[in-house]
Amino acid sequence: QVQLVESGGGVVQAGASLRLSCKASGAGASIDTMGWYRQKPGMQRELVATITRSGATNYDNDVWGRFRISIDNGRNTIYLQMNSLKPDDSATYLCYTRRLSSGNQYDYWGQGTQVTVSS
């Protein structure tokens, strides 16, 4: 059973930085992709950034140049460095991982960590 544990959320002022982390346990080396999505009240979950085990990254246009995702494969942990935060970045940030096994893919989600950016 894969479990994702997120940390690093908080309340900051606009222009500040935060670093989120997410550790996946129980997956071993079978993780293919990890990433972050965010969800605002009453809205659909949206992509923030993803990273593959080989280090290929994908970012939403809104965070490009401000956020950076990185991975520590040895620890099955990803980090999201968020700089120049805006009030519109306020959301629940959810960690995501995709595991590959025997030709099947399995998706897992964390419980989320809250980020609040005040103006």
Short mmCIF file of N, CA, C and O in Angstrom, two decimals:
data_model
loop_
_atom_site.label_atom_id
_atom_site.label_comp_id
_atom_site.label_asym_id
_atom_site.label_seq_id
_atom_site.Cartn_x
_atom_site.Cartn_y
_atom_site.Cartn_z
N GLN A 1 0.85 -1.18 0.00
CA GLN A 1 0.00 0.00 0.00
C GLN A 1 0.90 1.24 0.00
O GLN A 1 1.76 1.41 0.85
N VAL A 2 0.67 2.11 -0.96
CA VAL A 2 1.45 3.34 -1.07
C VAL A 2 0.81 4.43 -0.22
O VAL A 2 -0.40 4.64 -0.29
N GLN A 3 1.63 5.09 0.55
CA GLN A 3 1.14 6.23 1.34
C GLN A 3 1.98 7.46 0.99
O GLN A 3 3.20 7.36 0.84
N LEU A 4 1.30 8.59 0.90
CA LEU A 4 1.96 9.85 0.59
C LEU A 4 1.80 10.78 1.79
O LEU A 4 0.68 10.99 2.27
N VAL A 5 2.91 11.32 2.23
CA VAL A 5 2.87 12.23 3.37
C VAL A 5 3.44 13.58 2.93
O VAL A 5 4.60 13.67 2.53
N GLU A 6 2.59 14.59 2.99
CA GLU A 6 2.97 15.94 2.55
C GLU A 6 3.31 16.80 3.76
O GLU A 6 2.77 16.60 4.85
N SER A 7 4.15 17.78 3.52
CA SER A 7 4.45 18.76 4.56
C SER A 7 4.92 20.05 3.91
O SER A 7 5.27 20.07 2.73
N GLY A 8 4.91 21.12 4.70
CA GLY A 8 5.48 22.38 4.24
C GLY A 8 4.51 23.49 3.94
O GLY A 8 4.92 24.61 3.62
N GLY A 9 3.22 23.21 4.04
CA GLY A 9 2.25 24.28 3.79
C GLY A 9 2.27 25.31 4.90
O GLY A 9 2.93 25.15 5.92
N GLY A 10 1.54 26.40 4.69
CA GLY A 10 1.48 27.43 5.71
C GLY A 10 0.84 28.69 5.20
O GLY A 10 0.27 28.73 4.10
N VAL A 11 0.94 29.74 6.03
CA VAL A 11 0.38 31.04 5.69
C VAL A 11 1.54 32.02 5.50
O VAL A 11 2.37 32.17 6.41
N VAL A 12 1.58 32.65 4.32
CA VAL A 12 2.66 33.59 4.03
C VAL A 12 2.08 34.82 3.34
O VAL A 12 0.94 34.80 2.88
N GLN A 13 2.89 35.84 3.25
CA GLN A 13 2.48 37.03 2.52
C GLN A 13 2.88 36.93 1.06
O GLN A 13 3.80 36.18 0.69
N ALA A 14 2.21 37.70 0.23
CA ALA A 14 2.53 37.72 -1.20
C ALA A 14 4.00 38.07 -1.40
O ALA A 14 4.54 38.93 -0.71
N GLY A 15 4.63 37.35 -2.31
CA GLY A 15 6.04 37.55 -2.60
C GLY A 15 6.96 36.63 -1.84
O GLY A 15 8.15 36.52 -2.17
N ALA A 16 6.43 35.95 -0.84
CA ALA A 16 7.25 35.04 -0.04
C ALA A 16 7.43 33.70 -0.75
O ALA A 16 6.91 33.47 -1.84
N SER A 17 8.18 32.82 -0.09
CA SER A 17 8.46 31.49 -0.62
C SER A 17 8.04 30.41 0.38
O SER A 17 8.00 30.66 1.59
N LEU A 18 7.73 29.26 -0.17
CA LEU A 18 7.45 28.06 0.64
C LEU A 18 8.03 26.87 -0.08
O LEU A 18 8.15 26.87 -1.31
N ARG A 19 8.35 25.84 0.69
CA ARG A 19 8.83 24.59 0.09
C ARG A 19 7.98 23.45 0.61
O ARG A 19 7.92 23.22 1.82
N LEU A 20 7.32 22.77 -0.32
CA LEU A 20 6.52 21.60 0.02
C LEU A 20 7.34 20.34 -0.22
O LEU A 20 8.19 20.29 -1.12
N SER A 21 7.07 19.32 0.58
CA SER A 21 7.70 18.03 0.35
C SER A 21 6.66 16.93 0.44
O SER A 21 5.63 17.09 1.11
N CYS A 22 6.93 15.84 -0.24
CA CYS A 22 6.02 14.70 -0.24
C CYS A 22 6.84 13.43 -0.32
O CYS A 22 7.62 13.26 -1.25
N LYS A 23 6.64 12.57 0.64
CA LYS A 23 7.36 11.29 0.66
C LYS A 23 6.38 10.16 0.40
O LYS A 23 5.32 10.08 1.04
N ALA A 24 6.75 9.30 -0.54
CA ALA A 24 5.95 8.12 -0.85
C ALA A 24 6.57 6.91 -0.19
O ALA A 24 7.74 6.61 -0.41
N SER A 25 5.81 6.23 0.61
CA SER A 25 6.30 5.02 1.25
C SER A 25 5.49 3.83 0.75
O SER A 25 4.32 3.95 0.40
N GLY A 26 6.15 2.67 0.70
CA GLY A 26 5.47 1.46 0.27
C GLY A 26 5.50 1.20 -1.22
O GLY A 26 4.91 0.23 -1.69
N ALA A 27 6.22 2.05 -1.98
CA ALA A 27 6.21 1.90 -3.43
C ALA A 27 7.52 1.37 -3.98
O ALA A 27 7.58 0.94 -5.13
N GLY A 28 8.58 1.44 -3.23
CA GLY A 28 9.87 0.98 -3.70
C GLY A 28 10.31 1.74 -4.93
O GLY A 28 10.13 2.95 -5.04
N ALA A 29 10.85 0.99 -5.89
CA ALA A 29 11.36 1.61 -7.12
C ALA A 29 10.34 1.61 -8.24
O ALA A 29 10.68 1.88 -9.39
N SER A 30 9.09 1.32 -7.93
CA SER A 30 8.07 1.20 -8.98
C SER A 30 7.40 2.51 -9.34
O SER A 30 6.54 2.56 -10.19
N ILE A 31 7.80 3.59 -8.66
CA ILE A 31 7.21 4.88 -8.97
C ILE A 31 7.70 5.38 -10.32
O ILE A 31 8.89 5.37 -10.60
N ASP A 32 6.76 5.84 -11.16
CA ASP A 32 7.09 6.38 -12.47
C ASP A 32 7.06 7.90 -12.47
O ASP A 32 7.95 8.54 -13.02
N THR A 33 6.04 8.46 -11.87
CA THR A 33 5.83 9.90 -11.87
C THR A 33 5.32 10.35 -10.51
O THR A 33 4.53 9.65 -9.89
N MET A 34 5.77 11.50 -10.08
CA MET A 34 5.22 12.14 -8.88
C MET A 34 4.93 13.60 -9.23
O MET A 34 5.48 14.14 -10.20
N GLY A 35 4.07 14.21 -8.45
CA GLY A 35 3.76 15.60 -8.77
C GLY A 35 2.86 16.26 -7.76
O GLY A 35 2.52 15.67 -6.72
N TRP A 36 2.51 17.49 -8.09
CA TRP A 36 1.64 18.29 -7.24
C TRP A 36 0.46 18.81 -8.07
O TRP A 36 0.64 19.28 -9.19
N TYR A 37 -0.71 18.71 -7.48
CA TYR A 37 -1.89 19.36 -7.99
C TYR A 37 -2.39 20.29 -6.89
O TYR A 37 -1.95 20.20 -5.74
N ARG A 38 -3.27 21.18 -7.25
CA ARG A 38 -3.87 22.02 -6.22
C ARG A 38 -5.37 22.17 -6.47
O ARG A 38 -5.84 22.05 -7.62
N GLN A 39 -6.07 22.43 -5.39
CA GLN A 39 -7.53 22.56 -5.50
C GLN A 39 -7.99 23.73 -4.65
O GLN A 39 -7.66 23.81 -3.45
N LYS A 40 -8.75 24.60 -5.28
CA LYS A 40 -9.32 25.75 -4.59
C LYS A 40 -10.78 25.44 -4.29
O LYS A 40 -11.40 24.64 -5.00
N PRO A 41 -11.35 26.06 -3.27
CA PRO A 41 -12.75 25.76 -2.90
C PRO A 41 -13.70 25.91 -4.07
O PRO A 41 -13.68 26.93 -4.76
N GLY A 42 -14.48 24.89 -4.30
CA GLY A 42 -15.49 24.93 -5.35
C GLY A 42 -14.95 24.77 -6.75
O GLY A 42 -15.71 24.91 -7.72
N MET A 43 -13.68 24.47 -6.88
CA MET A 43 -13.08 24.35 -8.21
C MET A 43 -12.46 22.97 -8.39
O MET A 43 -12.24 22.23 -7.43
N GLN A 44 -12.19 22.65 -9.65
CA GLN A 44 -11.60 21.35 -9.94
C GLN A 44 -10.12 21.34 -9.59
O GLN A 44 -9.46 22.38 -9.58
N ARG A 45 -9.63 20.16 -9.36
CA ARG A 45 -8.21 19.97 -9.11
C ARG A 45 -7.44 20.34 -10.38
O ARG A 45 -7.85 19.99 -11.48
N GLU A 46 -6.32 21.04 -10.22
CA GLU A 46 -5.54 21.45 -11.38
C GLU A 46 -4.07 21.10 -11.20
O GLU A 46 -3.54 21.13 -10.09
N LEU A 47 -3.44 20.82 -12.31
CA LEU A 47 -2.03 20.47 -12.30
C LEU A 47 -1.18 21.65 -11.88
O LEU A 47 -1.42 22.78 -12.30
N VAL A 48 -0.17 21.38 -11.05
CA VAL A 48 0.85 22.39 -10.74
C VAL A 48 2.14 21.99 -11.43
O VAL A 48 2.67 22.73 -12.26
N ALA A 49 2.64 20.80 -11.11
CA ALA A 49 3.89 20.33 -11.71
C ALA A 49 4.02 18.84 -11.49
O ALA A 49 3.56 18.31 -10.47
N THR A 50 4.66 18.16 -12.44
CA THR A 50 4.97 16.76 -12.27
C THR A 50 6.43 16.51 -12.64
O THR A 50 7.05 17.32 -13.35
N ILE A 51 6.95 15.39 -12.17
CA ILE A 51 8.33 15.02 -12.47
C ILE A 51 8.40 13.50 -12.55
O ILE A 51 7.78 12.79 -11.75
N THR A 52 9.11 13.01 -13.56
CA THR A 52 9.29 11.57 -13.69
C THR A 52 10.54 11.13 -12.92
O THR A 52 11.35 11.96 -12.48
N ARG A 53 10.66 9.83 -12.80
CA ARG A 53 11.81 9.29 -12.09
C ARG A 53 13.13 9.69 -12.76
O ARG A 53 14.15 9.84 -12.08
N SER A 54 13.08 9.88 -14.06
CA SER A 54 14.28 10.29 -14.80
C SER A 54 14.52 11.80 -14.75
O SER A 54 15.53 12.27 -15.27
N GLY A 55 13.59 12.53 -14.16
CA GLY A 55 13.79 13.96 -13.97
C GLY A 55 13.09 14.86 -14.97
O GLY A 55 13.24 16.09 -14.90
N ALA A 56 12.30 14.30 -15.87
CA ALA A 56 11.55 15.13 -16.82
C ALA A 56 10.42 15.85 -16.08
O ALA A 56 9.68 15.23 -15.32
N THR A 57 10.31 17.14 -16.33
CA THR A 57 9.33 17.94 -15.60
C THR A 57 8.26 18.52 -16.51
O THR A 57 8.46 18.69 -17.71
N ASN A 58 7.14 18.85 -15.89
CA ASN A 58 6.04 19.49 -16.60
C ASN A 58 5.41 20.48 -15.63
O ASN A 58 5.14 20.12 -14.48
N TYR A 59 5.19 21.72 -16.08
CA TYR A 59 4.63 22.75 -15.21
C TYR A 59 3.39 23.38 -15.83
O TYR A 59 3.31 23.54 -17.05
N ASP A 60 2.47 23.79 -14.99
CA ASP A 60 1.38 24.62 -15.46
C ASP A 60 1.96 25.99 -15.82
O ASP A 60 2.89 26.47 -15.17
N ASN A 61 1.39 26.61 -16.85
CA ASN A 61 1.92 27.90 -17.29
C ASN A 61 1.91 28.95 -16.19
O ASN A 61 2.78 29.83 -16.13
N ASP A 62 0.93 28.86 -15.31
CA ASP A 62 0.78 29.89 -14.28
C ASP A 62 1.92 29.89 -13.27
O ASP A 62 2.19 30.90 -12.63
N VAL A 63 2.59 28.74 -13.09
CA VAL A 63 3.65 28.64 -12.10
C VAL A 63 5.03 28.59 -12.73
O VAL A 63 6.05 28.61 -12.03
N TRP A 64 5.07 28.51 -14.05
CA TRP A 64 6.35 28.43 -14.76
C TRP A 64 7.25 29.60 -14.38
O TRP A 64 6.85 30.75 -14.43
N GLY A 65 8.47 29.29 -14.02
CA GLY A 65 9.42 30.33 -13.65
C GLY A 65 9.37 30.73 -12.18
O GLY A 65 10.30 31.38 -11.69
N ARG A 66 8.30 30.37 -11.50
CA ARG A 66 8.19 30.70 -10.07
C ARG A 66 8.34 29.47 -9.19
O ARG A 66 8.88 29.56 -8.08
N PHE A 67 7.85 28.34 -9.65
CA PHE A 67 7.92 27.09 -8.90
C PHE A 67 8.94 26.16 -9.55
O PHE A 67 9.13 26.17 -10.76
N ARG A 68 9.55 25.32 -8.71
CA ARG A 68 10.48 24.31 -9.23
C ARG A 68 10.26 23.01 -8.49
O ARG A 68 10.29 22.97 -7.26
N ILE A 69 10.05 21.95 -9.27
CA ILE A 69 9.85 20.63 -8.69
C ILE A 69 11.14 19.83 -8.82
O ILE A 69 11.86 19.95 -9.82
N SER A 70 11.44 19.04 -7.79
CA SER A 70 12.64 18.19 -7.83
C SER A 70 12.32 16.87 -7.15
O SER A 70 11.32 16.76 -6.42
N ILE A 71 13.16 15.87 -7.41
CA ILE A 71 12.90 14.53 -6.88
C ILE A 71 14.18 13.95 -6.29
O ILE A 71 15.27 14.16 -6.82
N ASP A 72 14.01 13.25 -5.20
CA ASP A 72 15.07 12.44 -4.61
C ASP A 72 14.63 11.00 -4.74
O ASP A 72 13.81 10.51 -3.95
N ASN A 73 15.13 10.32 -5.77
CA ASN A 73 14.67 8.97 -6.05
C ASN A 73 15.00 8.01 -4.90
O ASN A 73 14.23 7.10 -4.61
N GLY A 74 16.13 8.21 -4.28
CA GLY A 74 16.52 7.32 -3.20
C GLY A 74 15.56 7.35 -2.02
O GLY A 74 15.40 6.35 -1.32
N ARG A 75 14.93 8.48 -1.83
CA ARG A 75 13.98 8.64 -0.72
C ARG A 75 12.54 8.65 -1.19
O ARG A 75 11.64 8.83 -0.37
N ASN A 76 12.29 8.47 -2.51
CA ASN A 76 10.93 8.56 -3.05
C ASN A 76 10.24 9.83 -2.54
O ASN A 76 9.08 9.78 -2.07
N THR A 77 10.96 10.91 -2.63
CA THR A 77 10.45 12.18 -2.11
C THR A 77 10.57 13.26 -3.18
O THR A 77 11.57 13.31 -3.90
N ILE A 78 9.54 14.07 -3.28
CA ILE A 78 9.59 15.22 -4.17
C ILE A 78 9.47 16.50 -3.38
O ILE A 78 8.95 16.50 -2.25
N TYR A 79 9.96 17.55 -3.98
CA TYR A 79 9.91 18.87 -3.36
C TYR A 79 9.32 19.86 -4.36
O TYR A 79 9.55 19.75 -5.56
N LEU A 80 8.62 20.83 -3.85
CA LEU A 80 8.12 21.91 -4.69
C LEU A 80 8.55 23.22 -4.05
O LEU A 80 8.03 23.62 -3.00
N GLN A 81 9.52 23.87 -4.67
CA GLN A 81 9.97 25.17 -4.22
C GLN A 81 9.09 26.23 -4.87
O GLN A 81 9.05 26.33 -6.10
N MET A 82 8.37 26.96 -4.07
CA MET A 82 7.43 27.96 -4.58
C MET A 82 7.94 29.35 -4.21
O MET A 82 8.04 29.67 -3.01
N ASN A 83 8.25 30.13 -5.21
CA ASN A 83 8.76 31.49 -5.01
C ASN A 83 7.77 32.50 -5.56
O ASN A 83 6.89 32.17 -6.36
N SER A 84 7.92 33.74 -5.12
CA SER A 84 7.07 34.83 -5.60
C SER A 84 5.60 34.46 -5.51
O SER A 84 4.84 34.62 -6.48
N LEU A 85 5.20 33.96 -4.38
CA LEU A 85 3.82 33.49 -4.22
C LEU A 85 2.83 34.64 -4.35
O LEU A 85 3.09 35.77 -3.92
N LYS A 86 1.68 34.30 -4.93
CA LYS A 86 0.60 35.25 -5.14
C LYS A 86 -0.63 34.78 -4.36
O LYS A 86 -0.78 33.59 -4.12
N PRO A 87 -1.53 35.70 -4.02
CA PRO A 87 -2.78 35.27 -3.36
C PRO A 87 -3.53 34.20 -4.15
O PRO A 87 -4.15 33.31 -3.56
N ASP A 88 -3.43 34.25 -5.48
CA ASP A 88 -4.11 33.27 -6.31
C ASP A 88 -3.49 31.88 -6.20
O ASP A 88 -4.08 30.89 -6.66
N ASP A 89 -2.33 31.75 -5.59
CA ASP A 89 -1.73 30.44 -5.36
C ASP A 89 -2.33 29.74 -4.15
O ASP A 89 -2.04 28.57 -3.89
N SER A 90 -3.15 30.45 -3.39
CA SER A 90 -3.78 29.85 -2.21
C SER A 90 -4.65 28.68 -2.62
O SER A 90 -5.51 28.81 -3.49
N ALA A 91 -4.41 27.54 -2.01
CA ALA A 91 -5.13 26.32 -2.35
C ALA A 91 -4.67 25.19 -1.44
O ALA A 91 -3.70 25.35 -0.69
N THR A 92 -5.36 24.07 -1.55
CA THR A 92 -4.86 22.84 -0.96
C THR A 92 -3.99 22.16 -1.99
O THR A 92 -4.45 21.90 -3.11
N TYR A 93 -2.76 21.88 -1.64
CA TYR A 93 -1.82 21.25 -2.56
C TYR A 93 -1.76 19.76 -2.25
O TYR A 93 -1.51 19.36 -1.10
N LEU A 94 -2.02 18.98 -3.29
CA LEU A 94 -2.09 17.53 -3.13
C LEU A 94 -0.95 16.85 -3.87
O LEU A 94 -0.70 17.15 -5.05
N CYS A 95 -0.30 15.94 -3.19
CA CYS A 95 0.77 15.16 -3.79
C CYS A 95 0.16 13.98 -4.56
O CYS A 95 -0.85 13.40 -4.12
N TYR A 96 0.78 13.64 -5.65
CA TYR A 96 0.29 12.58 -6.53
C TYR A 96 1.46 11.68 -6.92
O TYR A 96 2.58 12.16 -7.11
N THR A 97 1.19 10.40 -7.04
CA THR A 97 2.20 9.51 -7.58
C THR A 97 1.56 8.43 -8.44
O THR A 97 0.42 8.01 -8.19
N ARG A 98 2.27 8.06 -9.47
CA ARG A 98 1.83 6.96 -10.34
C ARG A 98 2.87 5.84 -10.22
O ARG A 98 4.07 6.06 -10.41
N ARG A 99 2.36 4.66 -9.95
CA ARG A 99 3.21 3.49 -9.82
C ARG A 99 2.92 2.54 -10.96
O ARG A 99 1.75 2.35 -11.32
N LEU A 100 3.96 1.96 -11.52
CA LEU A 100 3.81 0.99 -12.59
C LEU A 100 4.15 -0.40 -12.06
O LEU A 100 5.18 -0.57 -11.40
N SER A 101 3.29 -1.37 -12.37
CA SER A 101 3.53 -2.73 -11.90
C SER A 101 2.83 -3.71 -12.84
O SER A 101 1.62 -3.62 -13.05
N SER A 102 3.63 -4.62 -13.41
CA SER A 102 3.09 -5.68 -14.28
C SER A 102 2.22 -5.11 -15.41
O SER A 102 1.16 -5.68 -15.71
N GLY A 103 2.67 -4.02 -15.98
CA GLY A 103 1.94 -3.42 -17.09
C GLY A 103 0.74 -2.59 -16.69
O GLY A 103 0.04 -2.05 -17.55
N ASN A 104 0.48 -2.49 -15.42
CA ASN A 104 -0.64 -1.66 -14.95
C ASN A 104 -0.11 -0.41 -14.27
O ASN A 104 1.01 -0.38 -13.78
N GLN A 105 -0.94 0.63 -14.26
CA GLN A 105 -0.58 1.85 -13.55
C GLN A 105 -1.57 2.10 -12.43
O GLN A 105 -2.78 1.85 -12.57
N TYR A 106 -1.06 2.59 -11.33
CA TYR A 106 -1.86 2.85 -10.15
C TYR A 106 -1.57 4.27 -9.68
O TYR A 106 -0.41 4.65 -9.54
N ASP A 107 -2.61 5.03 -9.45
CA ASP A 107 -2.48 6.43 -9.02
C ASP A 107 -2.84 6.56 -7.55
O ASP A 107 -3.81 5.96 -7.07
N TYR A 108 -2.08 7.38 -6.85
CA TYR A 108 -2.29 7.59 -5.42
C TYR A 108 -2.25 9.09 -5.14
O TYR A 108 -1.52 9.85 -5.80
N TRP A 109 -3.01 9.49 -4.13
CA TRP A 109 -3.09 10.89 -3.74
C TRP A 109 -2.83 11.05 -2.25
O TRP A 109 -3.25 10.21 -1.45
N GLY A 110 -2.18 12.14 -1.90
CA GLY A 110 -2.04 12.49 -0.51
C GLY A 110 -3.27 13.23 -0.02
O GLY A 110 -4.19 13.50 -0.79
N GLN A 111 -3.27 13.55 1.26
CA GLN A 111 -4.44 14.22 1.84
C GLN A 111 -4.40 15.73 1.64
O GLN A 111 -5.43 16.39 1.80
N GLY A 112 -3.25 16.26 1.28
CA GLY A 112 -3.15 17.68 0.97
C GLY A 112 -2.55 18.50 2.09
O GLY A 112 -2.66 18.15 3.27
N THR A 113 -1.93 19.59 1.68
CA THR A 113 -1.40 20.55 2.64
C THR A 113 -1.85 21.95 2.20
O THR A 113 -1.82 22.27 1.01
N GLN A 114 -2.29 22.75 3.13
CA GLN A 114 -2.88 24.04 2.81
C GLN A 114 -1.81 25.11 2.65
O GLN A 114 -0.91 25.25 3.48
N VAL A 115 -1.96 25.87 1.57
CA VAL A 115 -1.11 27.04 1.34
C VAL A 115 -2.02 28.26 1.24
O VAL A 115 -2.96 28.27 0.45
N THR A 116 -1.74 29.24 2.07
CA THR A 116 -2.52 30.47 2.06
C THR A 116 -1.57 31.65 1.89
O THR A 116 -0.62 31.80 2.65
N VAL A 117 -1.85 32.46 0.86
CA VAL A 117 -1.01 33.62 0.57
C VAL A 117 -1.86 34.87 0.74
O VAL A 117 -2.85 35.05 0.04
N SER A 118 -1.46 35.71 1.65
CA SER A 118 -2.22 36.94 1.91
C SER A 118 -1.61 38.10 1.12
O SER A 118 -0.41 38.14 0.85
N SER A 119 -2.47 39.03 0.78
CA SER A 119 -2.02 40.19 -0.02
C SER A 119 -1.50 41.32 0.86
O SER A 119 -1.65 41.31 2.05
#
